[in-house]
CSV table of C-alpha atoms in Angstrom, one decimal:
chain,number,residue,atom,x,y,z
Y,21,MET,CA,15.1,25.3,-0.4
Y,22,ALA,CA,16.4,28.8,-1.0
Y,23,SER,CA,20.0,27.6,-0.6
Y,24,PHE,CA,19.3,24.6,-2.9
Y,25,PHE,CA,18.1,26.8,-5.8
Y,26,SER,CA,20.9,29.3,-5.2
Y,27,ARG,CA,23.6,26.5,-5.6
Y,28,VAL,CA,21.9,25.2,-8.7
Y,29,LEU,CA,21.7,28.6,-10.4
Y,30,ALA,CA,25.3,29.5,-9.3
Y,31,SER,CA,26.6,26.4,-11.1
Y,32,VAL,CA,25.6,28.0,-14.4
Y,33,GLY,CA,26.6,31.5,-13.5
Y,34,ASN,CA,23.1,32.9,-12.7
Y,35,SER,CA,21.8,34.5,-9.5
Y,36,ILE,CA,18.3,33.9,-8.1
Y,37,ASN,CA,18.4,37.3,-6.5
Y,38,THR,CA,19.1,39.0,-9.8
Y,39,TYR,CA,16.3,37.2,-11.5
Y,40,THR,CA,13.6,37.8,-8.8
Y,41,GLY,CA,14.8,41.3,-7.7
Y,42,GLU,CA,14.6,40.2,-4.1
Y,43,ASP,CA,17.3,40.1,-1.4
Y,44,SER,CA,16.2,36.7,-0.1
Y,45,TYR,CA,14.1,33.9,-1.7
Y,46,LYS,CA,10.6,33.3,-0.6
Y,47,PHE,CA,8.2,30.6,-2.0
Y,48,GLY,CA,6.5,32.1,-5.1
Y,49,ASP,CA,9.3,34.6,-6.0
Y,50,PHE,CA,10.1,32.6,-9.2
Y,51,SER,CA,6.5,32.6,-10.3
Y,52,ARG,CA,6.0,36.3,-9.5
Y,53,ALA,CA,9.2,37.3,-11.2
Y,54,THR,CA,8.4,35.2,-14.3
Y,55,ALA,CA,4.8,36.6,-14.4
Y,56,SER,CA,6.2,40.1,-14.3
Y,57,ARG,CA,8.6,39.4,-17.2
Y,58,VAL,CA,5.9,37.8,-19.3
Y,59,GLY,CA,3.0,39.8,-18.0
Y,60,THR,CA,1.6,40.7,-21.4
Y,61,ALA,CA,1.7,37.1,-22.5
Y,62,VAL,CA,0.0,35.9,-19.3
Y,63,ARG,CA,-2.8,38.5,-19.8
Y,64,GLN,CA,-3.3,37.5,-23.4
Y,65,TYR,CA,-3.3,33.8,-22.4
Y,66,THR,CA,-5.8,34.2,-19.5
Y,67,GLY,CA,-7.8,37.1,-21.0
Y,68,LYS,CA,-7.6,38.9,-17.7
Y,69,ASP,CA,-6.1,42.3,-16.9
Y,70,GLU,CA,-4.9,41.3,-13.4
Y,71,TYR,CA,-3.3,37.9,-12.6
Y,72,GLN,CA,-4.6,35.9,-9.6
Y,73,PHE,CA,-3.1,32.6,-8.4
Y,74,GLY,CA,-4.6,29.7,-10.3
Y,75,ASP,CA,-5.6,31.7,-13.5
Y,76,VAL,CA,-3.1,29.9,-15.7
Y,77,SER,CA,-4.2,26.5,-14.5
Y,78,ARG,CA,-7.9,27.3,-14.9
Y,79,GLU,CA,-7.3,28.7,-18.4
Y,80,THR,CA,-5.3,25.6,-19.3
Y,81,ILE,CA,-8.2,23.4,-18.2
Y,82,SER,CA,-10.6,25.5,-20.1
Y,83,LYS,CA,-8.5,25.2,-23.3
Y,84,LEU,CA,-8.4,21.4,-22.7
Y,85,HIS,CA,-12.2,21.4,-22.7
Y,86,GLN,CA,-12.1,23.4,-25.9
Y,87,PHE,CA,-9.8,20.8,-27.3
Y,88,ARG,CA,-12.3,18.1,-26.3
Y,89,GLU,CA,-15.1,19.9,-28.1
Y,90,ARG,CA,-13.0,20.2,-31.3
Y,91,HIS,CA,-11.6,16.7,-31.3
Y,92,GLN,CA,-14.3,14.8,-29.3
Y,93,THR,CA,-11.7,13.8,-26.7
Y,94,PRO,CA,-12.6,13.5,-23.0
Y,95,ALA,CA,-10.9,16.5,-21.5
Y,96,ILE,CA,-10.5,14.9,-18.0
Y,97,GLY,CA,-8.9,11.9,-19.5
Y,98,TYR,CA,-6.7,14.0,-21.7
Y,99,LEU,CA,-5.6,16.1,-18.8
Y,100,ARG,CA,-5.1,13.0,-16.5
Y,101,ASP,CA,-3.0,11.2,-19.1
Y,102,ASN,CA,-0.7,14.2,-19.7
Y,103,VAL,CA,-0.3,14.9,-15.9
Y,104,LEU,CA,0.6,11.3,-15.2
Y,105,GLY,CA,2.9,11.2,-18.2
Y,106,TYR,CA,4.6,14.4,-17.0
Y,107,THR,CA,5.0,13.2,-13.4
Y,108,ASN,CA,5.8,9.6,-14.3
Y,109,LYS,CA,3.4,8.3,-11.6
Y,110,ASP,CA,0.3,6.1,-11.6
Y,111,ARG,CA,-1.8,8.5,-9.7
Y,112,TYR,CA,-1.7,12.2,-9.0
Y,113,VAL,CA,-1.0,13.7,-5.6
Y,114,LEU,CA,-1.2,17.5,-4.9
Y,115,GLY,CA,2.4,18.8,-5.4
Y,116,ASP,CA,3.5,16.2,-7.9
Y,117,ILE,CA,3.8,18.7,-10.8
Y,118,THR,CA,5.9,21.0,-8.7
Y,119,LEU,CA,8.3,18.2,-7.6
Y,120,SER,CA,8.5,16.9,-11.2
Y,121,THR,CA,9.3,20.3,-12.6
Y,122,VAL,CA,12.1,20.8,-10.1
Y,123,ARG,CA,13.6,17.4,-10.9
Y,124,LYS,CA,13.4,18.2,-14.6
Y,125,PHE,CA,15.1,21.5,-14.0
Y,126,ILE,CA,17.9,19.8,-12.1
Y,127,ASN,CA,18.4,17.3,-14.9
Y,128,PHE,CA,18.5,20.1,-17.4
Y,129,ILE,CA,21.2,21.8,-15.5
Y,130,ARG,CA,23.2,18.6,-15.2
Y,131,GLU,CA,23.0,18.0,-18.9
Y,132,ASN,CA,24.1,21.5,-19.8
Y,133,THR,CA,27.0,22.2,-17.5
Y,134,SER,CA,30.4,20.6,-17.3
Y,135,SER,CA,30.7,20.9,-13.6
Y,136,ASN,CA,28.4,19.1,-11.2
Y,137,SER,CA,30.4,19.8,-8.1
Y,138,ASN,CA,27.9,22.2,-6.6
Y,139,LEU,CA,24.8,20.1,-7.4
Y,140,VAL,CA,23.1,18.0,-4.8
Y,141,SER,CA,21.8,14.5,-5.6
Y,142,ILE,CA,18.3,13.9,-6.8
Y,143,GLU,CA,17.7,11.9,-3.6
Y,144,SER,CA,18.8,14.8,-1.3
Y,145,THR,CA,16.9,17.2,-3.5
Y,146,ASP,CA,13.7,15.2,-2.9
Y,147,ASN,CA,14.3,15.4,0.8
Y,148,ALA,CA,14.9,19.1,0.7
Y,149,ILE,CA,11.8,19.8,-1.3
Y,150,GLU,CA,9.6,17.5,0.8
Y,151,GLY,CA,11.0,19.1,3.9
Y,152,SER,CA,10.4,22.6,2.9
Y,153,ASP,CA,8.0,24.7,4.8
Y,154,GLU,CA,7.0,26.5,1.6
Y,155,LEU,CA,5.7,23.4,-0.1
Y,156,ILE,CA,4.0,22.1,3.0
Y,157,GLU,CA,2.3,25.4,3.3
Y,158,VAL,CA,0.9,25.1,-0.2
Y,159,LEU,CA,-0.5,21.6,0.6
Y,160,SER,CA,-2.0,22.9,3.9
Y,161,ARG,CA,-4.2,25.4,2.0
Y,162,ALA,CA,-6.2,22.5,0.6
Y,163,PHE,CA,-9.4,23.8,2.1
Y,164,TRP,CA,-10.7,27.3,2.6
Y,165,LEU,CA,-11.3,28.5,6.1
Y,166,PRO,CA,-12.5,32.1,6.7
Y,167,ASN,CA,-10.8,34.2,9.3
Y,168,LYS,CA,-12.7,36.0,12.0
Y,169,HIS,CA,-13.1,39.1,9.9
Y,170,ASP,CA,-15.1,37.4,7.1
Y,171,VAL,CA,-18.5,37.6,8.9
Y,172,ASP,CA,-20.3,40.2,10.9
Y,173,ILE,CA,-21.2,38.5,14.2
Y,174,LYS,CA,-24.9,38.7,15.0
Y,175,CYS,CA,-26.2,37.5,18.5
Y,176,THR,CA,-29.8,36.9,19.3
Y,177,GLN,CA,-31.8,35.3,22.2
Y,178,ILE,CA,-34.7,34.5,19.9
Y,179,GLN,CA,-34.9,30.8,19.0
Y,180,LEU,CA,-33.7,30.3,15.4
Y,181,LYS,CA,-35.4,28.2,12.8
Y,182,ASP,CA,-34.0,25.0,11.5
Y,183,ASP,CA,-33.7,26.5,8.0
Y,184,VAL,CA,-31.2,29.1,9.2
Y,185,ILE,CA,-28.9,26.3,10.4
Y,186,TRP,CA,-29.2,24.2,7.3
Y,187,GLU,CA,-28.8,27.1,4.9
Y,188,SER,CA,-25.4,27.8,6.4
Y,189,PHE,CA,-24.5,24.2,6.2
Y,190,PHE,CA,-25.3,23.7,2.5
Y,191,VAL,CA,-23.7,27.1,1.5
Y,192,ILE,CA,-20.4,26.1,3.1
Y,193,ALA,CA,-20.6,22.5,1.7
Y,194,TYR,CA,-21.0,24.0,-1.8
Y,195,GLU,CA,-18.1,26.5,-1.3
Y,196,LEU,CA,-15.8,23.9,0.1
Y,197,SER,CA,-16.6,21.6,-2.8
Y,198,ILE,CA,-15.7,24.2,-5.4
Y,199,GLN,CA,-12.5,25.1,-3.6
Y,200,CYS,CA,-11.4,21.4,-3.4
Y,201,ILE,CA,-11.9,21.0,-7.1
Y,202,HIS,CA,-10.0,24.2,-8.0
Y,203,LEU,CA,-7.1,23.0,-5.8
Y,204,GLY,CA,-7.1,19.5,-7.3
Y,205,VAL,CA,-8.0,17.8,-4.0
Y,206,LEU,CA,-11.2,16.5,-5.5
Y,207,VAL,CA,-12.1,16.0,-9.2
Y,208,VAL,CA,-15.3,16.5,-11.1
Y,209,ASP,CA,-15.7,12.8,-11.5
Y,210,ASP,CA,-16.1,12.5,-7.7
Y,211,PHE,CA,-19.3,14.5,-8.0
Y,212,ALA,CA,-20.5,13.1,-11.3
Y,213,GLY,CA,-20.3,9.6,-9.7
Y,214,LEU,CA,-21.8,10.7,-6.4
Y,215,GLU,CA,-18.8,9.1,-4.6
Y,216,PRO,CA,-19.9,7.7,-1.2
Y,217,PHE,CA,-17.0,9.2,0.7
Y,218,LEU,CA,-18.4,12.7,-0.1
Y,219,PHE,CA,-21.5,12.1,2.0
Y,220,ILE,CA,-19.4,11.8,5.2
Y,221,GLY,CA,-16.2,13.7,4.2
Y,222,LEU,CA,-17.8,17.0,3.0
Y,223,PRO,CA,-20.1,17.3,6.1
Y,224,SER,CA,-17.1,16.7,8.3
Y,225,LEU,CA,-15.2,19.5,6.6
Y,226,VAL,CA,-18.2,21.8,7.1
Y,227,LEU,CA,-18.2,21.0,10.8
Y,228,VAL,CA,-14.5,21.7,11.2
Y,229,GLU,CA,-14.9,25.0,9.2
Y,230,ALA,CA,-17.8,26.0,11.6
Y,231,VAL,CA,-15.7,25.2,14.7
Y,232,HIS,CA,-12.7,27.1,13.3
Y,233,ARG,CA,-14.9,30.1,12.5
Y,234,SER,CA,-16.2,30.0,16.1
Y,235,ILE,CA,-13.0,29.8,18.0
Y,236,GLU,CA,-13.2,33.3,19.5
Y,237,HIS,CA,-16.9,33.2,20.2
Y,238,GLU,CA,-19.3,31.4,22.5
Y,239,GLY,CA,-21.4,28.9,20.6
Y,240,ILE,CA,-21.2,28.2,16.9
Y,241,VAL,CA,-20.9,30.9,14.3
Y,242,LEU,CA,-22.9,30.3,11.1
Y,243,ALA,CA,-21.8,31.3,7.6
Y,244,THR,CA,-24.1,34.3,7.9
Y,245,GLY,CA,-22.4,35.4,11.2
Y,246,THR,CA,-25.4,34.4,13.4
Y,247,VAL,CA,-24.2,32.8,16.6
Y,248,VAL,CA,-26.0,29.6,17.6
Y,249,THR,CA,-26.1,29.0,21.4
Y,250,GLU,CA,-27.8,26.6,23.8
Y,251,THR,CA,-30.5,29.2,24.2
Y,252,ASN,CA,-31.5,30.0,20.6
Y,253,CYS,CA,-30.7,26.6,19.0
Y,254,PRO,CA,-33.7,25.0,17.3
Y,255,ASP,CA,-34.9,21.9,19.0
Y,256,GLY,CA,-34.6,19.9,15.7
Y,257,VAL,CA,-30.8,20.3,15.6
Y,258,LYS,CA,-30.0,20.6,19.4
Y,259,SER,CA,-28.4,17.2,19.7
Y,260,MET,CA,-26.1,18.1,16.7
Y,261,PHE,CA,-25.3,21.5,18.2
Y,262,GLN,CA,-24.4,19.9,21.6
Y,263,ALA,CA,-22.1,17.4,19.9
Y,264,ILE,CA,-20.3,20.1,17.8
Y,265,ASP,CA,-19.9,22.3,20.9
Y,266,ARG,CA,-18.3,19.4,22.7
Y,267,PHE,CA,-15.6,18.7,20.1
Y,268,LYS,CA,-15.1,22.5,19.8
Y,269,LYS,CA,-13.8,22.5,23.4
Y,270,LYS,CA,-11.4,19.7,22.5
Y,271,PHE,CA,-10.4,21.5,19.3
Y,272,LEU,CA,-9.5,24.6,21.4
Y,273,GLU,CA,-7.6,22.6,24.0
Y,274,LEU,CA,-5.5,20.8,21.3
Y,275,ASP,CA,-4.6,24.1,19.5
Y,276,LEU,CA,-3.8,22.6,16.1
Y,277,ASN,CA,-1.0,24.0,14.0
Y,278,THR,CA,-1.3,24.4,10.3
Y,279,PHE,CA,0.0,21.0,9.4
Y,280,GLU,CA,-2.1,19.2,12.0
Y,281,LEU,CA,-5.3,21.0,10.8
Y,282,SER,CA,-4.5,20.0,7.2
Y,283,TRP,CA,-3.9,16.4,8.2
Y,284,LEU,CA,-7.2,16.4,10.1
Y,285,LYS,CA,-9.2,17.9,7.2
Y,286,LEU,CA,-7.6,15.5,4.6
Y,287,ASN,CA,-8.3,12.5,6.7
Y,288,LEU,CA,-11.8,13.5,7.4
Y,289,LEU,CA,-12.5,14.0,3.6
Y,290,PHE,CA,-10.9,10.7,2.6
Y,291,THR,CA,-12.2,8.6,5.5
Y,292,THR,CA,-15.1,6.5,4.2
Y,293,GLY,CA,-15.1,4.3,1.1
Y,294,CYS,CA,-12.3,6.2,-0.6
Y,295,ASP,CA,-9.0,5.0,-2.2
Y,296,LYS,CA,-7.4,8.5,-1.9
Y,297,GLU,CA,-4.8,9.2,0.7
Y,298,PRO,CA,-3.6,12.4,2.3
Y,299,PRO,CA,0.0,13.4,1.2
Y,300,GLU,CA,2.7,11.9,3.3
Y,301,LEU,CA,4.3,15.4,3.4
Y,302,ILE,CA,1.8,16.6,5.9
Y,303,ALA,CA,1.6,13.4,8.0
Y,304,LYS,CA,5.4,13.6,8.5
Y,305,ARG,CA,4.9,16.9,10.3
Y,306,VAL,CA,2.4,15.4,12.8
Y,307,SER,CA,4.0,13.7,15.9
Y,308,PRO,CA,2.6,10.3,16.9
Y,309,ASP,CA,1.3,11.5,20.3
Y,310,ARG,CA,-0.5,14.4,18.7
Y,311,MET,CA,-1.8,12.1,16.0
Y,312,VAL,CA,-3.6,10.1,18.7
Y,313,ARG,CA,-5.3,13.2,20.1
Y,314,ILE,CA,-6.3,14.4,16.6
Y,315,ASN,CA,-7.8,11.0,15.8
Y,316,ALA,CA,-10.0,11.4,18.8
Y,317,ILE,CA,-11.4,14.6,17.5
Y,318,LYS,CA,-11.7,13.0,14.0
Y,319,SER,CA,-13.9,10.2,15.5
Y,320,GLU,CA,-16.2,12.8,17.1
Y,321,VAL,CA,-16.5,14.8,13.9
Y,322,ILE,CA,-17.3,11.7,11.9
Y,323,GLY,CA,-19.9,10.7,14.5
Y,324,VAL,CA,-21.7,14.0,14.1
Y,325,SER,CA,-21.5,13.7,10.3
Y,326,ILE,CA,-23.2,10.3,10.5
Y,327,LEU,CA,-25.9,11.8,12.6
Y,328,LEU,CA,-26.4,14.5,9.9
Y,329,THR,CA,-26.8,12.0,7.1
Y,330,GLN,CA,-29.7,10.4,8.9
Y,331,MET,CA,-31.7,13.6,9.0
Y,332,LEU,CA,-34.4,14.0,6.4
Y,333,ILE,CA,-33.4,17.4,5.2
Y,334,PHE,CA,-29.9,16.2,4.5
Y,335,LYS,CA,-31.2,13.3,2.5
Y,336,GLU,CA,-33.3,15.7,0.5
Y,337,LYS,CA,-30.8,18.5,-0.2
Y,338,PHE,CA,-27.2,17.3,0.0
Y,339,GLY,CA,-27.5,15.5,-3.4
Y,340,ARG,CA,-28.7,18.8,-4.9
Y,341,VAL,CA,-25.6,20.5,-3.6
Y,342,MET,CA,-23.4,18.0,-5.4
Y,343,THR,CA,-25.5,18.4,-8.6
Y,344,ARG,CA,-25.1,22.2,-8.4
Y,345,VAL,CA,-21.3,21.9,-7.9
Y,346,LEU,CA,-21.1,19.6,-11.0
Y,347,GLU,CA,-23.3,22.0,-13.1
Y,348,ASP,CA,-21.4,25.1,-12.1
Y,349,ILE,CA,-17.9,23.6,-12.6
Y,350,THR,CA,-19.0,22.3,-16.0
Y,351,GLU,CA,-20.4,25.7,-17.1
Y,352,SER,CA,-17.3,27.5,-15.9
Y,353,ASP,CA,-15.1,25.2,-18.0
């Protein structure tokens, strides 16, 4: 991807290294260099002293909602129509805006230079973009997963209460939901309409997150850092714990890479009663033989999620989580 941009910029007498101030291009250098050059404008636009990734997008969405209030126009529809118009697609997939921007940039260069000898074709450009590790890495960050340093591990032999387990479950379900909306993987309408796929998909993500957090520990580590083991696990959730512990062992044996983990998470989220599909970009990076083994884990996770949905406390509280997500997102906008 770096060589592609370098060739394009060279055709109009510019240098990517001069623009970014870096010796070699890394994904995000353009954004960082541009933000540095227009830092004052960005701070004025976002109203923040220090820029964080996503600030401009969030501020833009906020301004769209303000537009809605002034003109009585549904902001979500306004945003959707403009995004689809910009990308020239019938439906949005994470990464479309980036791809469309690069294509428009290429066309601009073509229209404003007399020599196209150094320019690659649109088709080969698509392949270069879709094959770039940088773009795949962006897509792979669809869901937040804490590292081992995010919690203080607490071990106990005293039997835990059911509430301790469920509190961790619902906290992570909420945090993952907010993260998915901010990243564009899910939309507010999914929660407003209580889409059926969320009732299996989100619990499945919570389970994978719990297993990932527990990789270096015996048992399952909760969001609070408390470790659940066969000894201290409450009787009311013991069957669930045993099932999670079983697929944790398979999870460890398989040793998923970044792309495989992303593929698993996206497929779990969009498994049941959903017309959304994971980006092909990630699926292309998962070999067929590995796909078979990942699907086996996927089936086990879904099985545990179905078990969860049948429990009374899940039926009582999961809907409240989705309502809270909807309220908090609406208030922040």
